[in-house]
């Protein structure tokens, strides 16, 4: 991939700790090249707790914006001059636009997930959804699912975290629960969709589900979505596929949140269907 650099080229980046594994530079520079935009997207390690000096530095250096990954999404919230509705709702910022020295915080994770569901032909309105996990990714997903009109059971190993997440829902459609097998079976039987927002099944240190028999209680028509995209098929997705469920991994979310972020940075509308196809090929290689 070749990005042409000029003196006028506007700078973007992703910050995180760690961040060198991030796919964002590949994704964003692919889109920038495909759209012929005068931007470049870099990878910038920023240690935990250093968002304030980084933001000053980014403003001074003339960055047009940046994305944030772990562990910076919450730390950025009070540093923003302006927050959009989703960033305020979710209490986390993954996209910062810098305009005339002002930092505007967005969160594209929740909307990115809803768009990925749309690609599967799933409309969350009126559905009952079982989400496993109550970490940062699950929070964005659950709050947007509620906003989209779904009732969501939020099952988490640390049930207090699920309860805390549910308190943030202004619509009261999120219901906390524990992660016991019996609970998962009972709630799966009522679900139209199951989403894994835990790190169980992730390559590396993600760990694994002890038991998949809760999938036997899930109605066959209910799709199973994993937010994890590495590996491309987690054991949860494999078990669901073997039981006849439609499945999808987290690649849809990864792609849609990035497309939405680039639209915020540049103001250029992007054909998500066409761009998604291009990104799928780049990320598969
Ligand atoms: P996080 O904030 O660290 O949350 C991790 C979640 O996993 C928590 O709910 C945690 O439960 C649960 N968990 C961890 N180990 C567990 C175990 N042994 N048994 C049961 N639950 C366990 O992480 P995150 O940022 O939300 O990310 C979660 C997953 O989503 C990761 O695998 C990540 O790769 C994926 N993700 C994908 C995208 C994408 O673009 N597709 C974006 C963001 C994240 P406790 O609260 O009890 O610890």
XYZ file of N, CA and C in Angstrom, residues 103-248:
438
model
N -10.884 19.828 20.469
C -10.961 18.364 20.334
C -12.415 17.918 20.460
N -12.890 17.219 19.433
C -14.277 16.734 19.430
C -14.239 15.215 19.507
N -14.843 14.663 20.563
C -14.774 13.219 20.805
C -15.998 12.497 20.272
N -15.745 11.394 19.570
C -16.813 10.545 19.037
C -16.602 9.123 19.531
N -17.657 8.329 19.462
C -17.501 6.893 19.671
C -18.203 6.188 18.515
N -17.429 5.466 17.713
C -18.011 4.814 16.525
C -18.171 3.301 16.729
N -17.832 2.804 17.930
C -17.901 1.355 18.155
C -19.354 0.843 18.158
N -20.209 1.548 18.896
C -21.601 1.081 19.011
C -22.315 1.138 17.668
N -22.191 2.281 16.978
C -22.839 2.427 15.677
C -22.222 1.440 14.672
N -20.900 1.255 14.766
C -20.223 0.279 13.899
C -20.799 -1.115 14.095
N -21.101 -1.461 15.356
C -21.680 -2.780 15.619
C -23.085 -2.881 15.021
N -23.902 -1.817 15.181
C -25.260 -1.867 14.620
C -25.207 -2.020 13.100
N -24.248 -1.353 12.459
C -24.111 -1.481 11.002
C -23.675 -2.886 10.604
N -22.775 -3.462 11.409
C -22.345 -4.842 11.129
C -23.535 -5.792 11.270
N -24.399 -5.543 12.262
C -25.616 -6.364 12.407
C -26.523 -6.187 11.196
N -26.608 -4.940 10.732
C -27.423 -4.649 9.537
C -26.934 -5.464 8.343
N -25.624 -5.608 8.204
C -25.062 -6.421 7.103
C -25.526 -7.872 7.199
N -25.799 -8.317 8.443
C -26.285 -9.696 8.650
C -27.792 -9.785 8.450
N -28.413 -8.630 8.193
C -29.865 -8.592 8.034
C -30.590 -8.582 9.365
N -29.890 -8.189 10.445
C -30.517 -8.168 11.773
C -30.829 -6.737 12.187
N -32.108 -6.469 12.483
C -32.531 -5.188 13.041
C -32.790 -5.426 14.528
N -32.098 -4.658 15.369
C -32.162 -4.910 16.820
C -33.516 -4.527 17.433
N -34.274 -3.682 16.760
C -35.521 -3.168 17.346
C -36.458 -4.323 17.719
N -36.911 -4.299 18.958
C -37.881 -5.286 19.413
C -37.293 -6.661 19.724
N -35.995 -6.833 19.549
C -35.359 -8.136 19.789
C -34.953 -8.303 21.250
N -34.794 -9.549 21.653
C -34.205 -9.860 22.949
C -32.809 -10.408 22.672
N -31.816 -9.783 23.276
C -30.424 -10.098 22.926
C -29.647 -10.482 24.178
N -28.867 -11.541 24.042
C -28.003 -11.969 25.147
C -26.579 -11.548 24.820
N -26.033 -10.648 25.645
C -24.640 -10.212 25.468
C -23.808 -10.795 26.598
N -22.720 -11.447 26.241
C -21.786 -11.993 27.228
C -20.653 -10.992 27.397
N -20.412 -10.566 28.651
C -19.339 -9.612 28.907
C -19.874 -8.236 29.255
N -19.078 -7.493 30.018
C -19.466 -6.139 30.418
C -18.240 -5.230 30.423
N -17.280 -5.517 29.545
C -16.095 -4.664 29.414
C -16.393 -3.505 28.468
N -15.325 -2.857 27.992
C -15.491 -1.670 27.162
C -16.261 -1.940 25.886
N -15.938 -3.035 25.196
C -16.605 -3.330 23.925
C -18.073 -3.665 24.163
N -18.339 -4.488 25.179
C -19.720 -4.870 25.483
C -20.552 -3.643 25.865
N -19.942 -2.703 26.555
C -20.690 -1.510 26.984
C -21.185 -0.715 25.772
N -20.287 -0.486 24.806
C -20.678 0.262 23.603
C -21.795 -0.474 22.870
N -21.649 -1.794 22.753
C -22.627 -2.611 22.034
C -23.981 -2.585 22.763
N -23.971 -2.822 24.072
C -25.223 -2.911 24.834
C -25.987 -1.588 24.817
N -25.288 -0.476 25.022
C -25.988 0.807 25.090
C -26.596 1.173 23.739
N -25.906 0.851 22.639
C -26.472 1.135 21.315
C -27.612 0.169 20.975
N -27.495 -1.090 21.432
C -28.594 -2.037 21.199
C -29.857 -1.556 21.913
N -29.698 -1.070 23.132
C -30.837 -0.542 23.865
C -31.436 0.650 23.126
N -30.555 1.548 22.686
C -31.029 2.737 21.954
C -31.775 2.336 20.676
N -31.335 1.215 20.088
C -31.971 0.745 18.848
C -33.274 -0.017 19.124
N -33.647 -0.160 20.409
C -34.942 -0.751 20.734
C -34.901 -2.206 21.163
N -33.713 -2.709 21.520
C -33.618 -4.107 21.973
C -33.680 -4.185 23.493
N -34.141 -5.359 23.965
C -34.000 -5.682 25.400
C -32.758 -6.563 25.491
N -31.843 -6.232 26.418
C -30.541 -6.915 26.428
C -30.242 -7.504 27.804
N -29.988 -8.806 27.834
C -29.464 -9.439 29.045
C -27.947 -9.319 28.989
N -27.360 -8.743 30.028
C -25.906 -8.545 30.060
C -25.324 -9.502 31.098
N -24.699 -10.582 30.635
C -24.165 -11.612 31.541
C -22.673 -11.433 31.703
N -22.229 -11.280 32.928
C -20.794 -11.090 33.132
C -20.310 -11.880 34.338
N -19.058 -12.382 34.218
C -18.431 -13.124 35.314
C -18.481 -12.295 36.589
N -18.050 -11.023 36.495
C -18.149 -10.117 37.636
C -19.504 -9.407 37.501
N -20.495 -9.933 38.196
C -21.865 -9.469 37.961
C -22.032 -7.994 38.331
N -21.204 -7.522 39.284
C -21.283 -6.100 39.683
C -20.968 -5.186 38.484
N -20.063 -5.641 37.633
C -19.726 -4.823 36.453
C -20.888 -4.782 35.463
N -21.609 -5.899 35.363
C -22.793 -5.922 34.494
C -23.847 -4.955 35.047
N -24.019 -4.981 36.381
C -25.010 -4.102 37.011
C -24.636 -2.636 36.795
N -23.346 -2.341 36.909
C -22.854 -0.964 36.722
C -23.098 -0.512 35.274
N -22.796 -1.412 34.338
C -23.026 -1.085 32.914
C -24.509 -0.757 32.691
N -25.378 -1.608 33.227
C -26.821 -1.449 32.988
C -27.346 -0.128 33.555
N -26.709 0.360 34.615
C -27.135 1.634 35.230
C -26.954 2.800 34.261
N -26.049 2.651 33.293
C -25.795 3.743 32.348
C -26.849 3.845 31.249
N -27.747 2.865 31.196
C -28.732 2.861 30.118
C -29.895 3.782 30.475
N -30.034 4.913 29.778
C -31.117 5.831 30.147
C -32.496 5.246 29.863
N -32.568 4.209 29.040
C -33.863 3.639 28.645
C -34.285 2.454 29.506
N -33.375 1.976 30.363
C -33.713 0.876 31.271
C -33.983 -0.446 30.557
N -33.378 -0.664 29.420
C -33.625 -1.913 28.668
C -32.514 -2.943 28.868
N -31.506 -2.607 29.690
C -30.405 -3.548 29.932
C -30.610 -4.229 31.280
N -30.498 -5.555 31.300
C -30.758 -6.324 32.515
C -29.524 -7.144 32.877
N -28.926 -6.892 34.056
C -27.696 -7.602 34.419
C -27.964 -9.031 34.880
N -26.984 -9.892 34.628
C -27.094 -11.286 35.097
C -25.695 -11.854 35.277
N -25.650 -13.008 35.989
C -24.343 -13.631 36.208
C -23.949 -14.501 35.015
N -22.814 -15.178 35.142
C -22.238 -15.921 34.022
C -22.327 -17.430 34.279
N -23.208 -17.824 35.227
C -23.361 -19.262 35.541
C -24.040 -19.958 34.364
N -23.682 -21.233 34.169
C -24.226 -21.996 33.037
C -25.756 -22.017 33.052
N -26.312 -22.195 34.244
C -27.770 -22.265 34.369
C -28.420 -20.951 33.884
N -27.796 -19.832 34.255
C -28.317 -18.522 33.838
C -28.187 -18.371 32.323
N -27.032 -18.742 31.795
C -26.817 -18.607 30.351
C -27.847 -19.432 29.584
N -28.141 -20.650 30.059
C -29.122 -21.520 29.387
C -30.517 -20.876 29.427
N -30.882 -20.377 30.603
C -32.221 -19.789 30.772
C -32.397 -18.571 29.871
N -31.379 -17.719 29.801
C -31.501 -16.486 29.018
C -31.306 -16.755 27.521
N -30.460 -17.731 27.179
C -30.270 -18.077 25.763
C -31.589 -18.548 25.151
N -32.384 -19.253 25.940
C -33.661 -19.789 25.429
C -34.614 -18.664 25.014
N -34.403 -17.460 25.572
C -35.301 -16.330 25.262
C -34.714 -15.409 24.197
N -33.487 -15.701 23.712
C -32.757 -14.717 22.900
C -32.983 -14.885 21.397
N -33.029 -13.733 20.700
C -33.085 -13.718 19.227
C -31.689 -13.582 18.636
N -30.711 -13.266 19.493
C -29.340 -13.030 19.029
C -28.414 -13.199 20.228
N -27.251 -13.806 20.006
C -26.254 -13.920 21.078
C -24.977 -13.217 20.626
N -24.429 -12.388 21.505
C -23.201 -11.645 21.181
C -22.153 -11.946 22.239
N -20.968 -12.374 21.805
C -19.881 -12.532 22.769
C -19.033 -11.265 22.821
N -19.054 -10.589 23.966
C -18.222 -9.405 24.179
C -17.144 -9.676 25.216
N -16.952 -10.952 25.579
C -15.839 -11.284 26.471
C -14.598 -11.558 25.615
N -13.467 -11.692 26.295
C -12.242 -12.024 25.560
C -12.061 -13.540 25.427
N -13.038 -14.334 25.892
C -12.931 -15.799 25.802
C -12.929 -16.233 24.340
N -11.863 -16.959 23.955
C -11.764 -17.426 22.568
C -10.802 -16.614 21.727
N -10.371 -15.472 22.279
C -9.422 -14.621 21.549
C -8.057 -15.325 21.470
N -7.393 -15.168 20.333
C -6.061 -15.761 20.190
C -5.138 -15.172 21.257
N -4.218 -15.977 21.755
C -3.281 -15.489 22.774
C -3.792 -15.794 24.158
N -4.084 -14.740 24.918
C -4.390 -14.940 26.345
C -5.882 -14.892 26.664
N -6.727 -15.048 25.651
C -8.173 -14.858 25.851
C -8.845 -15.869 26.749
N -8.275 -17.067 26.938
C -8.967 -18.113 27.709
C -10.067 -18.739 26.855
N -10.860 -19.625 27.469
C -11.882 -20.329 26.686
C -13.117 -20.595 27.543
N -14.301 -20.676 26.918
C -15.521 -21.068 27.632
C -15.324 -22.491 28.172
N -15.823 -22.736 29.402
C -15.731 -24.079 29.980
C -16.710 -25.018 29.302
N -17.830 -24.467 28.843
C -18.963 -25.292 28.453
C -19.767 -24.530 27.402
N -20.155 -25.218 26.331
C -20.924 -24.542 25.275
C -22.385 -25.008 25.241
N -22.802 -25.755 26.264
C -24.141 -26.342 26.172
C -25.249 -25.289 26.245
N -24.915 -24.056 26.685
C -25.947 -23.001 26.644
C -26.403 -22.744 25.206
N -25.552 -23.087 24.231
C -25.944 -22.906 22.826
C -27.093 -23.838 22.446
N -27.220 -24.958 23.166
C -28.311 -25.888 22.860
C -29.672 -25.275 23.186
N -29.671 -24.307 24.115
C -30.934 -23.668 24.504
C -31.314 -22.528 23.551
N -30.343 -22.040 22.798
C -30.583 -20.883 21.917
C -31.417 -21.315 20.708
N -32.508 -20.581 20.403
C -33.295 -20.954 19.210
C -32.412 -20.990 17.965
N -32.629 -21.973 17.098
C -31.778 -22.211 15.929
C -31.684 -20.992 15.001
N -32.778 -20.191 14.941
C -32.798 -19.024 14.034
C -31.944 -17.878 14.573
N -31.532 -17.955 15.824
C -30.786 -16.839 16.431
C -29.332 -16.839 15.953
N -28.879 -15.743 15.302
C -27.465 -15.682 14.925
C -26.565 -15.532 16.158
N -25.318 -15.922 15.988
C -24.311 -15.773 17.056
C -23.180 -14.902 16.509
N -22.908 -13.807 17.216
C -21.880 -12.860 16.772
C -20.794 -12.795 17.836
N -19.558 -12.899 17.411
C -18.428 -12.743 18.319
C -17.741 -11.424 17.975
N -17.419 -10.618 18.978
C -16.701 -9.361 18.685
C -15.243 -9.630 18.328
N -14.783 -10.828 18.660
C -13.388 -11.201 18.354
C -13.252 -11.452 16.849
N -12.150 -11.004 16.255
C -11.911 -11.314 14.833
C -10.606 -12.090 14.631
N -9.865 -12.318 15.700
C -8.646 -13.121 15.622
C -8.646 -14.127 16.749
N -8.927 -15.420 16.484
C -9.045 -16.048 15.168
C -10.348 -15.676 14.446
N -10.375 -15.918 13.149
C -11.557 -15.573 12.349
C -12.765 -16.381 12.809
N -12.547 -17.613 13.220
C -13.653 -18.399 13.800
C -13.242 -18.853 15.198
N -13.869 -18.252 16.193
C -13.594 -18.673 17.571
C -14.278 -20.016 17.812
N -13.914 -20.638 18.917
C -14.554 -21.920 19.247
C -16.064 -21.718 19.456
N -16.449 -20.572 20.032
C -17.885 -20.285 20.201
C -18.588 -20.270 18.843
N -17.992 -19.591 17.876
C -18.612 -19.524 16.547
C -18.646 -20.905 15.894
N -17.589 -21.670 16.087
C -17.548 -23.023 15.496
C -18.653 -23.887 16.098
N -18.778 -23.824 17.415
C -19.815 -24.612 18.095
C -21.215 -24.172 17.650
N -21.390 -22.861 17.473
C -22.696 -22.345 17.029
C -22.969 -22.785 15.589
N -21.959 -22.704 14.734
C -22.126 -23.115 13.325
C -22.488 -24.593 13.248
N -21.827 -25.417 14.060
C -22.116 -26.861 14.053
C -23.550 -27.143 14.511
N -24.105 -26.229 15.309
C -25.486 -26.406 15.773
C -26.484 -25.760 14.811
N -25.987 -25.210 13.689
C -26.894 -24.694 12.655
C -27.188 -23.204 12.744
N -26.459 -22.455 13.593
C -26.689 -21.004 13.703
C -25.899 -20.250 12.642
N -26.457 -19.115 12.196
C -25.651 -18.198 11.383
C -24.654 -17.530 12.316
N -23.436 -17.297 11.838
C -22.412 -16.718 12.713
C -21.686 -15.572 12.003
N -21.123 -14.683 12.817
C -20.281 -13.604 12.274
C -19.240 -13.246 13.315
